[in-house]
């Protein structure tokens, strides 16, 4: 059984005073090399987009905002671009199937948006999602992060949401 660490949207444009605390945690986790595969998503807010049209939100439109955060960029060998909340599409599902991945550990930004939608879409595609809440954050702050975690626990199961640091024993036990 292969595992995948899915690093969602840890990009310059999503790093703020409300999310920067997880960057060191994410870097530390990546350095542990606990997963069979690691993949990153990169949100691109191109025209036209529902974010621009309905939310009047135009961030993540420049290459600087879209870049994977510099400290974790060296780990980003598999990068999937996306223009919607979910990272699950034909390209990422092909990667998951081609590598016989049965469990996907998800972390990143924002817990209540892209992390949540990606986890639910994996669940609905019969791929086991595990959200690493300790390594995720939201630009909506702690309230939005906690709300996202609460919804995730209901949608994919409390036992599929990990609130602590991750080590090899935790990965093996799931």
Short mmCIF file of N, CA and C in Angstrom, two decimals:
data_model
loop_
_atom_site.label_atom_id
_atom_site.label_comp_id
_atom_site.label_asym_id
_atom_site.label_seq_id
_atom_site.Cartn_x
_atom_site.Cartn_y
_atom_site.Cartn_z
N UNK A 1 0.85 -1.18 0.00
CA UNK A 1 0.00 0.00 0.00
C UNK A 1 0.89 1.24 0.00
N UNK A 2 0.70 2.11 -0.97
CA UNK A 2 1.48 3.33 -1.07
C UNK A 2 0.74 4.52 -0.45
N UNK A 3 1.52 5.43 0.09
CA UNK A 3 0.96 6.64 0.69
C UNK A 3 1.43 7.86 -0.09
N UNK A 4 0.60 8.87 -0.05
CA UNK A 4 0.90 10.14 -0.70
C UNK A 4 0.69 11.26 0.30
N UNK A 5 1.65 12.15 0.38
CA UNK A 5 1.47 13.40 1.11
C UNK A 5 1.11 14.45 0.08
N UNK A 6 -0.08 15.01 0.21
CA UNK A 6 -0.60 16.01 -0.73
C UNK A 6 -0.51 17.37 -0.05
N UNK A 7 0.40 18.21 -0.53
CA UNK A 7 0.64 19.54 0.03
C UNK A 7 -0.17 20.53 -0.80
N UNK A 8 -1.22 21.06 -0.19
CA UNK A 8 -2.19 21.88 -0.92
C UNK A 8 -1.90 23.37 -0.77
N UNK A 9 -1.60 24.00 -1.89
CA UNK A 9 -1.54 25.46 -2.03
C UNK A 9 -0.65 26.18 -1.02
N UNK A 10 0.50 25.62 -0.72
CA UNK A 10 1.43 26.32 0.17
C UNK A 10 2.28 27.22 -0.73
N UNK A 11 1.68 28.35 -1.06
CA UNK A 11 2.22 29.29 -2.04
C UNK A 11 2.37 30.67 -1.40
N UNK A 12 3.24 31.47 -1.98
CA UNK A 12 3.48 32.82 -1.45
C UNK A 12 2.19 33.60 -1.22
N UNK A 13 1.25 33.52 -2.14
CA UNK A 13 0.02 34.30 -2.04
C UNK A 13 -0.92 33.86 -0.93
N UNK A 14 -0.70 32.67 -0.38
CA UNK A 14 -1.52 32.20 0.73
C UNK A 14 -0.82 32.31 2.08
N UNK A 15 0.45 32.70 2.06
CA UNK A 15 1.18 32.87 3.31
C UNK A 15 0.85 34.25 3.88
N UNK A 16 0.37 34.25 5.12
CA UNK A 16 -0.01 35.50 5.80
C UNK A 16 0.27 35.33 7.29
N UNK A 17 -0.04 36.35 8.05
CA UNK A 17 0.15 36.27 9.50
C UNK A 17 -0.74 35.18 10.11
N UNK A 18 -1.79 34.78 9.40
CA UNK A 18 -2.70 33.74 9.91
C UNK A 18 -2.28 32.33 9.51
N UNK A 19 -1.34 32.22 8.58
CA UNK A 19 -0.95 30.89 8.10
C UNK A 19 0.54 30.58 8.26
N UNK A 20 1.36 31.59 8.44
CA UNK A 20 2.81 31.38 8.42
C UNK A 20 3.32 30.43 9.50
N UNK A 21 2.58 30.27 10.59
CA UNK A 21 3.02 29.38 11.68
C UNK A 21 3.14 27.93 11.24
N UNK A 22 2.45 27.51 10.18
CA UNK A 22 2.54 26.10 9.75
C UNK A 22 3.71 25.83 8.81
N UNK A 23 4.36 26.85 8.31
CA UNK A 23 5.44 26.64 7.34
C UNK A 23 6.59 25.82 7.92
N UNK A 24 6.99 26.12 9.13
CA UNK A 24 8.06 25.37 9.77
C UNK A 24 7.63 23.93 10.03
N UNK A 25 6.38 23.75 10.42
CA UNK A 25 5.85 22.40 10.66
C UNK A 25 5.87 21.58 9.37
N UNK A 26 5.42 22.21 8.28
CA UNK A 26 5.38 21.51 6.99
C UNK A 26 6.79 21.14 6.53
N UNK A 27 7.71 22.08 6.64
CA UNK A 27 9.10 21.83 6.26
C UNK A 27 9.67 20.66 7.07
N UNK A 28 9.43 20.67 8.36
CA UNK A 28 9.91 19.60 9.23
C UNK A 28 9.33 18.25 8.82
N UNK A 29 8.05 18.21 8.51
CA UNK A 29 7.41 16.97 8.08
C UNK A 29 8.00 16.47 6.77
N UNK A 30 8.19 17.36 5.82
CA UNK A 30 8.78 16.97 4.54
C UNK A 30 10.18 16.41 4.71
N UNK A 31 10.94 16.96 5.63
CA UNK A 31 12.30 16.49 5.88
C UNK A 31 12.34 15.08 6.46
N UNK A 32 11.26 14.66 7.10
CA UNK A 32 11.21 13.32 7.70
C UNK A 32 11.09 12.22 6.67
N UNK A 33 10.63 12.54 5.46
CA UNK A 33 10.52 11.57 4.37
C UNK A 33 9.72 10.32 4.79
N UNK A 34 8.50 10.55 5.27
CA UNK A 34 7.65 9.47 5.80
C UNK A 34 6.73 8.83 4.77
N UNK A 35 6.59 9.44 3.61
CA UNK A 35 5.57 9.02 2.65
C UNK A 35 6.23 8.45 1.39
N UNK A 36 5.51 7.56 0.73
CA UNK A 36 6.04 6.97 -0.50
C UNK A 36 6.15 8.02 -1.61
N UNK A 37 5.18 8.91 -1.66
CA UNK A 37 5.14 9.96 -2.67
C UNK A 37 4.72 11.27 -2.03
N UNK A 38 5.18 12.37 -2.64
CA UNK A 38 4.78 13.72 -2.22
C UNK A 38 4.36 14.46 -3.47
N UNK A 39 3.22 15.15 -3.39
CA UNK A 39 2.75 15.98 -4.50
C UNK A 39 2.25 17.31 -3.95
N UNK A 40 2.37 18.32 -4.77
CA UNK A 40 1.97 19.67 -4.40
C UNK A 40 0.89 20.15 -5.36
N UNK A 41 0.04 21.02 -4.85
CA UNK A 41 -0.88 21.73 -5.74
C UNK A 41 -0.44 23.18 -5.80
N UNK A 42 -0.79 23.79 -6.92
CA UNK A 42 -0.46 25.20 -7.14
C UNK A 42 -1.70 25.86 -7.72
N UNK A 43 -2.32 26.68 -6.89
CA UNK A 43 -3.53 27.38 -7.31
C UNK A 43 -3.16 28.55 -8.22
N UNK A 44 -3.86 28.63 -9.35
CA UNK A 44 -3.66 29.70 -10.33
C UNK A 44 -5.01 30.34 -10.59
N UNK A 45 -5.13 31.62 -10.33
CA UNK A 45 -6.39 32.35 -10.49
C UNK A 45 -6.38 33.09 -11.83
N UNK A 46 -6.62 32.33 -12.89
CA UNK A 46 -6.60 32.89 -14.24
C UNK A 46 -7.98 33.42 -14.62
N UNK A 47 -7.98 34.30 -15.61
CA UNK A 47 -9.24 34.80 -16.16
C UNK A 47 -9.75 33.79 -17.16
N UNK A 48 -11.00 33.52 -17.27
CA UNK A 48 -12.03 33.85 -16.29
C UNK A 48 -11.99 32.85 -15.14
N UNK A 49 -12.46 33.28 -14.00
CA UNK A 49 -12.53 32.37 -12.86
C UNK A 49 -13.73 32.74 -12.00
N UNK A 50 -14.31 31.74 -11.32
CA UNK A 50 -15.43 32.05 -10.43
C UNK A 50 -14.99 32.93 -9.26
N UNK A 51 -13.71 32.85 -8.88
CA UNK A 51 -13.21 33.67 -7.77
C UNK A 51 -13.24 35.15 -8.16
N UNK A 52 -12.85 35.43 -9.37
CA UNK A 52 -12.88 36.81 -9.86
C UNK A 52 -14.32 37.28 -10.09
N UNK A 53 -15.10 36.41 -10.71
CA UNK A 53 -16.46 36.81 -11.10
C UNK A 53 -17.42 36.91 -9.92
N UNK A 54 -17.42 35.94 -9.04
CA UNK A 54 -18.43 35.91 -7.97
C UNK A 54 -17.93 36.43 -6.63
N UNK A 55 -16.62 36.31 -6.37
CA UNK A 55 -16.07 36.75 -5.10
C UNK A 55 -15.28 38.06 -5.22
N UNK A 56 -15.06 38.49 -6.48
CA UNK A 56 -14.27 39.70 -6.74
C UNK A 56 -12.90 39.60 -6.08
N UNK A 57 -12.31 38.41 -6.20
CA UNK A 57 -11.02 38.09 -5.57
C UNK A 57 -10.03 37.79 -6.69
N UNK A 58 -8.98 38.61 -6.79
CA UNK A 58 -8.03 38.45 -7.89
C UNK A 58 -6.63 38.06 -7.44
N UNK A 59 -6.49 37.71 -6.17
CA UNK A 59 -5.16 37.26 -5.71
C UNK A 59 -4.77 35.96 -6.40
N UNK A 60 -3.52 35.60 -6.25
CA UNK A 60 -2.93 34.42 -6.87
C UNK A 60 -3.00 34.51 -8.40
N UNK A 61 -2.88 35.73 -8.91
CA UNK A 61 -2.88 35.98 -10.35
C UNK A 61 -1.47 36.20 -10.88
N UNK A 62 -0.54 36.56 -10.02
CA UNK A 62 0.83 36.83 -10.46
C UNK A 62 1.72 35.62 -10.21
N UNK A 63 2.80 35.54 -10.94
CA UNK A 63 3.71 34.40 -10.79
C UNK A 63 4.34 34.38 -9.39
N UNK A 64 4.62 35.55 -8.82
CA UNK A 64 5.20 35.60 -7.47
C UNK A 64 4.23 35.04 -6.44
N UNK A 65 2.96 35.40 -6.53
CA UNK A 65 1.94 34.88 -5.60
C UNK A 65 1.75 33.38 -5.80
N UNK A 66 1.88 32.91 -7.02
CA UNK A 66 1.61 31.51 -7.35
C UNK A 66 2.76 30.57 -7.00
N UNK A 67 3.95 31.10 -6.79
CA UNK A 67 5.11 30.26 -6.50
C UNK A 67 4.92 29.47 -5.20
N UNK A 68 5.38 28.23 -5.23
CA UNK A 68 5.42 27.42 -4.02
C UNK A 68 6.35 28.14 -3.04
N UNK A 69 5.99 28.15 -1.77
CA UNK A 69 6.78 28.85 -0.76
C UNK A 69 8.24 28.39 -0.84
N UNK A 70 9.18 29.34 -0.88
CA UNK A 70 10.59 29.01 -1.15
C UNK A 70 11.21 27.91 -0.29
N UNK A 71 10.94 27.87 1.00
CA UNK A 71 11.57 26.88 1.87
C UNK A 71 11.13 25.45 1.57
N UNK A 72 9.95 25.28 1.01
CA UNK A 72 9.49 23.92 0.71
C UNK A 72 9.58 23.61 -0.78
N UNK A 73 9.92 24.60 -1.58
CA UNK A 73 10.03 24.40 -3.02
C UNK A 73 10.95 23.25 -3.43
N UNK A 74 12.07 23.03 -2.72
CA UNK A 74 12.94 21.90 -3.10
C UNK A 74 12.24 20.53 -3.03
N UNK A 75 11.19 20.41 -2.26
CA UNK A 75 10.46 19.15 -2.12
C UNK A 75 9.40 18.98 -3.21
N UNK A 76 9.14 20.04 -3.97
CA UNK A 76 8.03 20.07 -4.93
C UNK A 76 8.45 19.51 -6.28
N UNK A 77 8.59 18.21 -6.34
CA UNK A 77 8.96 17.56 -7.61
C UNK A 77 7.73 17.21 -8.44
N UNK A 78 6.61 16.95 -7.78
CA UNK A 78 5.35 16.68 -8.46
C UNK A 78 4.39 17.82 -8.13
N UNK A 79 4.13 18.68 -9.11
CA UNK A 79 3.27 19.84 -8.88
C UNK A 79 2.10 19.79 -9.86
N UNK A 80 0.90 19.91 -9.30
CA UNK A 80 -0.31 19.91 -10.10
C UNK A 80 -0.98 21.28 -10.00
N UNK A 81 -1.12 21.95 -11.13
CA UNK A 81 -1.79 23.25 -11.15
C UNK A 81 -3.29 23.03 -11.10
N UNK A 82 -3.96 23.99 -10.46
CA UNK A 82 -5.42 23.92 -10.38
C UNK A 82 -6.00 25.32 -10.35
N UNK A 83 -7.23 25.46 -10.78
CA UNK A 83 -7.90 26.75 -10.79
C UNK A 83 -9.20 26.73 -10.02
N UNK A 84 -9.39 25.67 -9.23
CA UNK A 84 -10.60 25.52 -8.41
C UNK A 84 -10.18 25.07 -7.01
N UNK A 85 -11.15 24.96 -6.10
CA UNK A 85 -10.83 24.54 -4.74
C UNK A 85 -10.18 23.16 -4.70
N UNK A 86 -10.78 22.20 -5.36
CA UNK A 86 -10.31 20.82 -5.26
C UNK A 86 -9.06 20.57 -6.09
N UNK A 87 -8.21 19.70 -5.56
CA UNK A 87 -7.03 19.25 -6.30
C UNK A 87 -7.31 17.96 -7.06
N UNK A 88 -8.51 17.45 -6.92
CA UNK A 88 -8.84 16.17 -7.54
C UNK A 88 -9.42 16.40 -8.92
N UNK A 89 -8.65 15.93 -9.90
CA UNK A 89 -9.06 16.03 -11.30
C UNK A 89 -8.50 14.82 -12.03
N UNK A 90 -8.64 14.76 -13.33
CA UNK A 90 -8.16 13.60 -14.09
C UNK A 90 -6.66 13.40 -13.92
N UNK A 91 -5.89 14.47 -13.90
CA UNK A 91 -4.44 14.37 -13.78
C UNK A 91 -4.00 13.83 -12.42
N UNK A 92 -4.60 14.34 -11.35
CA UNK A 92 -4.19 13.86 -10.02
C UNK A 92 -4.72 12.45 -9.77
N UNK A 93 -5.90 12.14 -10.27
CA UNK A 93 -6.41 10.77 -10.11
C UNK A 93 -5.54 9.77 -10.88
N UNK A 94 -5.05 10.15 -12.05
CA UNK A 94 -4.15 9.28 -12.81
C UNK A 94 -2.87 9.04 -12.02
N UNK A 95 -2.32 10.08 -11.41
CA UNK A 95 -1.12 9.94 -10.59
C UNK A 95 -1.37 8.97 -9.43
N UNK A 96 -2.51 9.14 -8.77
CA UNK A 96 -2.87 8.27 -7.64
C UNK A 96 -3.02 6.82 -8.09
N UNK A 97 -3.72 6.62 -9.18
CA UNK A 97 -3.94 5.25 -9.69
C UNK A 97 -2.63 4.64 -10.21
N UNK A 98 -1.85 5.40 -10.97
CA UNK A 98 -0.60 4.89 -11.54
C UNK A 98 0.41 4.48 -10.46
N UNK A 99 0.33 5.11 -9.29
CA UNK A 99 1.27 4.81 -8.21
C UNK A 99 0.65 3.92 -7.12
N UNK A 100 -0.53 3.38 -7.40
CA UNK A 100 -1.21 2.48 -6.46
C UNK A 100 -1.31 3.07 -5.07
N UNK A 101 -1.71 4.32 -5.01
CA UNK A 101 -1.84 5.02 -3.73
C UNK A 101 -3.20 4.71 -3.13
N UNK A 102 -3.18 4.26 -1.89
CA UNK A 102 -4.41 3.92 -1.20
C UNK A 102 -4.78 4.92 -0.12
N UNK A 103 -3.78 5.63 0.40
CA UNK A 103 -4.02 6.62 1.45
C UNK A 103 -3.35 7.93 1.07
N UNK A 104 -4.12 9.01 1.19
CA UNK A 104 -3.61 10.33 0.87
C UNK A 104 -3.68 11.19 2.13
N UNK A 105 -2.52 11.63 2.58
CA UNK A 105 -2.42 12.52 3.73
C UNK A 105 -2.39 13.94 3.18
N UNK A 106 -3.30 14.77 3.65
CA UNK A 106 -3.49 16.10 3.09
C UNK A 106 -3.17 17.17 4.12
N UNK A 107 -2.46 18.20 3.69
CA UNK A 107 -2.20 19.35 4.54
C UNK A 107 -2.14 20.58 3.66
N UNK A 108 -2.18 21.75 4.29
CA UNK A 108 -1.97 22.96 3.51
C UNK A 108 -2.91 24.10 3.85
N UNK A 109 -3.21 24.88 2.82
CA UNK A 109 -3.99 26.10 2.96
C UNK A 109 -5.09 26.10 1.90
N UNK A 110 -6.18 26.51 2.19
CA UNK A 110 -6.81 26.81 3.44
C UNK A 110 -7.63 25.61 3.89
N UNK A 111 -7.56 25.32 5.18
CA UNK A 111 -8.23 24.14 5.74
C UNK A 111 -9.70 24.10 5.37
N UNK A 112 -10.36 25.25 5.47
CA UNK A 112 -11.80 25.33 5.27
C UNK A 112 -12.21 25.45 3.80
N UNK A 113 -11.26 25.46 2.90
CA UNK A 113 -11.57 25.59 1.47
C UNK A 113 -10.93 24.44 0.68
N UNK A 114 -9.72 24.65 0.22
CA UNK A 114 -9.08 23.69 -0.69
C UNK A 114 -8.72 22.37 -0.03
N UNK A 115 -8.27 22.41 1.22
CA UNK A 115 -7.95 21.16 1.92
C UNK A 115 -9.23 20.36 2.11
N UNK A 116 -10.28 21.01 2.58
CA UNK A 116 -11.57 20.34 2.80
C UNK A 116 -12.12 19.75 1.52
N UNK A 117 -12.16 20.52 0.45
CA UNK A 117 -12.75 20.06 -0.81
C UNK A 117 -11.94 18.92 -1.41
N UNK A 118 -10.63 19.00 -1.30
CA UNK A 118 -9.78 17.92 -1.81
C UNK A 118 -10.02 16.63 -1.04
N UNK A 119 -10.09 16.72 0.29
CA UNK A 119 -10.33 15.53 1.12
C UNK A 119 -11.68 14.89 0.80
N UNK A 120 -12.70 15.70 0.66
CA UNK A 120 -14.04 15.17 0.37
C UNK A 120 -14.07 14.52 -1.02
N UNK A 121 -13.42 15.15 -1.99
CA UNK A 121 -13.40 14.57 -3.33
C UNK A 121 -12.63 13.26 -3.37
N UNK A 122 -11.56 13.14 -2.61
CA UNK A 122 -10.86 11.86 -2.50
C UNK A 122 -11.79 10.80 -1.90
N UNK A 123 -12.43 11.15 -0.81
CA UNK A 123 -13.37 10.25 -0.13
C UNK A 123 -14.43 9.75 -1.12
N UNK A 124 -14.98 10.66 -1.90
CA UNK A 124 -16.05 10.29 -2.84
C UNK A 124 -15.52 9.50 -4.03
N UNK A 125 -14.20 9.49 -4.22
CA UNK A 125 -13.58 8.67 -5.26
C UNK A 125 -12.99 7.39 -4.69
N UNK A 126 -13.39 7.05 -3.46
CA UNK A 126 -12.95 5.82 -2.78
C UNK A 126 -11.45 5.76 -2.56
N UNK A 127 -10.84 6.93 -2.30
CA UNK A 127 -9.44 7.01 -1.91
C UNK A 127 -9.45 7.51 -0.46
N UNK A 128 -8.72 6.83 0.40
CA UNK A 128 -8.73 7.13 1.84
C UNK A 128 -8.00 8.46 2.12
N UNK A 129 -8.76 9.52 2.52
CA UNK A 129 -8.12 10.79 2.87
C UNK A 129 -7.85 10.89 4.37
N UNK A 130 -6.69 11.41 4.72
CA UNK A 130 -6.37 11.70 6.11
C UNK A 130 -5.87 13.14 6.15
N UNK A 131 -6.56 14.00 6.86
CA UNK A 131 -6.19 15.41 6.93
C UNK A 131 -5.28 15.63 8.13
N UNK A 132 -4.16 16.28 7.87
CA UNK A 132 -3.18 16.60 8.90
C UNK A 132 -3.44 18.04 9.37
N UNK A 133 -4.36 18.16 10.32
CA UNK A 133 -4.80 19.48 10.78
C UNK A 133 -3.67 20.28 11.42
N UNK A 134 -2.74 19.59 12.07
CA UNK A 134 -1.61 20.25 12.73
C UNK A 134 -0.72 20.98 11.72
N UNK A 135 -0.78 20.56 10.47
CA UNK A 135 0.06 21.11 9.41
C UNK A 135 -0.76 21.94 8.41
N UNK A 136 -1.95 22.35 8.82
CA UNK A 136 -2.84 23.13 7.95
C UNK A 136 -3.24 24.42 8.64
N UNK A 137 -3.67 25.38 7.84
CA UNK A 137 -4.08 26.68 8.38
C UNK A 137 -5.04 27.33 7.41
N UNK A 138 -5.66 28.41 7.88
CA UNK A 138 -6.61 29.14 7.04
C UNK A 138 -6.36 30.64 7.12
N UNK A 139 -6.49 31.29 5.99
CA UNK A 139 -6.39 32.75 5.97
C UNK A 139 -7.59 33.40 6.63
N UNK A 140 -8.61 32.62 6.93
CA UNK A 140 -9.74 33.09 7.73
C UNK A 140 -9.42 33.06 9.22
N UNK A 141 -8.23 32.59 9.56
CA UNK A 141 -7.81 32.51 10.95
C UNK A 141 -8.20 31.20 11.61
N UNK A 142 -7.98 31.14 12.92
CA UNK A 142 -8.24 29.93 13.70
C UNK A 142 -9.71 29.52 13.64
N UNK A 143 -10.61 30.48 13.64
CA UNK A 143 -12.05 30.15 13.59
C UNK A 143 -12.38 29.41 12.30
N UNK A 144 -11.86 29.89 11.18
CA UNK A 144 -12.12 29.23 9.90
C UNK A 144 -11.44 27.86 9.84
N UNK A 145 -10.20 27.78 10.33
CA UNK A 145 -9.49 26.49 10.38
C UNK A 145 -10.28 25.48 11.21
N UNK A 146 -10.69 25.89 12.41
CA UNK A 146 -11.44 24.99 13.29
C UNK A 146 -12.77 24.58 12.67
N UNK A 147 -13.43 25.51 11.99
CA UNK A 147 -14.69 25.18 11.32
C UNK A 147 -14.46 24.14 10.22
N UNK A 148 -13.38 24.33 9.46
CA UNK A 148 -13.05 23.37 8.42
C UNK A 148 -12.77 21.99 8.98
N UNK A 149 -12.02 21.94 10.08
CA UNK A 149 -11.72 20.66 10.73
C UNK A 149 -12.99 20.00 11.23
N UNK A 150 -13.87 20.77 11.82
CA UNK A 150 -15.14 20.23 12.34
C UNK A 150 -15.96 19.60 11.20
N UNK A 151 -16.05 20.30 10.08
CA UNK A 151 -16.79 19.77 8.93
C UNK A 151 -16.09 18.53 8.38
N UNK A 152 -14.77 18.56 8.30
CA UNK A 152 -14.02 17.40 7.82
C UNK A 152 -14.26 16.17 8.70
N UNK A 153 -14.26 16.37 10.01
CA UNK A 153 -14.50 15.25 10.91
C UNK A 153 -15.87 14.62 10.67
N UNK A 154 -16.82 15.44 10.34
CA UNK A 154 -18.16 14.93 10.03
C UNK A 154 -18.21 14.23 8.67
N UNK A 155 -17.53 14.82 7.67
CA UNK A 155 -17.62 14.30 6.31
C UNK A 155 -16.74 13.08 6.04
N UNK A 156 -15.51 13.08 6.57
CA UNK A 156 -14.60 11.95 6.28
C UNK A 156 -14.28 11.12 7.50
N UNK A 157 -14.75 11.56 8.69
CA UNK A 157 -14.54 10.79 9.92
C UNK A 157 -13.51 11.43 10.82
N UNK A 158 -13.83 11.46 12.10
CA UNK A 158 -12.93 12.03 13.10
C UNK A 158 -11.57 11.31 13.09
N UNK A 159 -11.61 9.99 12.92
CA UNK A 159 -10.37 9.20 12.92
C UNK A 159 -9.50 9.47 11.69
N UNK A 160 -10.01 10.19 10.72
CA UNK A 160 -9.25 10.54 9.52
C UNK A 160 -8.75 11.99 9.56
N UNK A 161 -8.78 12.58 10.74
CA UNK A 161 -8.27 13.93 10.95
C UNK A 161 -7.28 13.86 12.11
N UNK A 162 -6.02 14.18 11.83
CA UNK A 162 -4.97 14.07 12.83
C UNK A 162 -4.59 15.47 13.29
N UNK A 163 -4.59 15.66 14.62
CA UNK A 163 -4.36 16.98 15.20
C UNK A 163 -2.95 17.15 15.78
N UNK A 164 -2.13 16.12 15.72
CA UNK A 164 -0.81 16.16 16.35
C UNK A 164 0.28 16.08 15.29
N UNK A 165 1.53 16.16 15.77
CA UNK A 165 2.65 15.92 14.88
C UNK A 165 2.57 14.49 14.38
N UNK A 166 3.10 14.27 13.19
CA UNK A 166 3.04 12.96 12.57
C UNK A 166 4.42 12.32 12.60
N UNK A 167 4.42 11.02 12.89
CA UNK A 167 5.66 10.25 12.83
C UNK A 167 5.35 8.91 12.15
N UNK A 168 6.35 8.08 11.99
CA UNK A 168 6.19 6.82 11.29
C UNK A 168 5.15 5.92 11.97
N UNK A 169 5.06 5.95 13.28
CA UNK A 169 4.09 5.11 14.00
C UNK A 169 2.66 5.52 13.68
N UNK A 170 2.42 6.81 13.61
CA UNK A 170 1.07 7.30 13.29
C UNK A 170 0.70 6.93 11.86
N UNK A 171 1.64 7.10 10.94
CA UNK A 171 1.40 6.74 9.53
C UNK A 171 1.08 5.26 9.40
N UNK A 172 1.81 4.44 10.10
CA UNK A 172 1.63 2.99 10.03
C UNK A 172 0.31 2.54 10.65
N UNK A 173 -0.14 3.26 11.68
CA UNK A 173 -1.34 2.86 12.41
C UNK A 173 -2.64 3.15 11.65
N UNK A 174 -2.56 4.01 10.68
CA UNK A 174 -3.79 4.40 9.97
C UNK A 174 -4.07 3.45 8.83
#
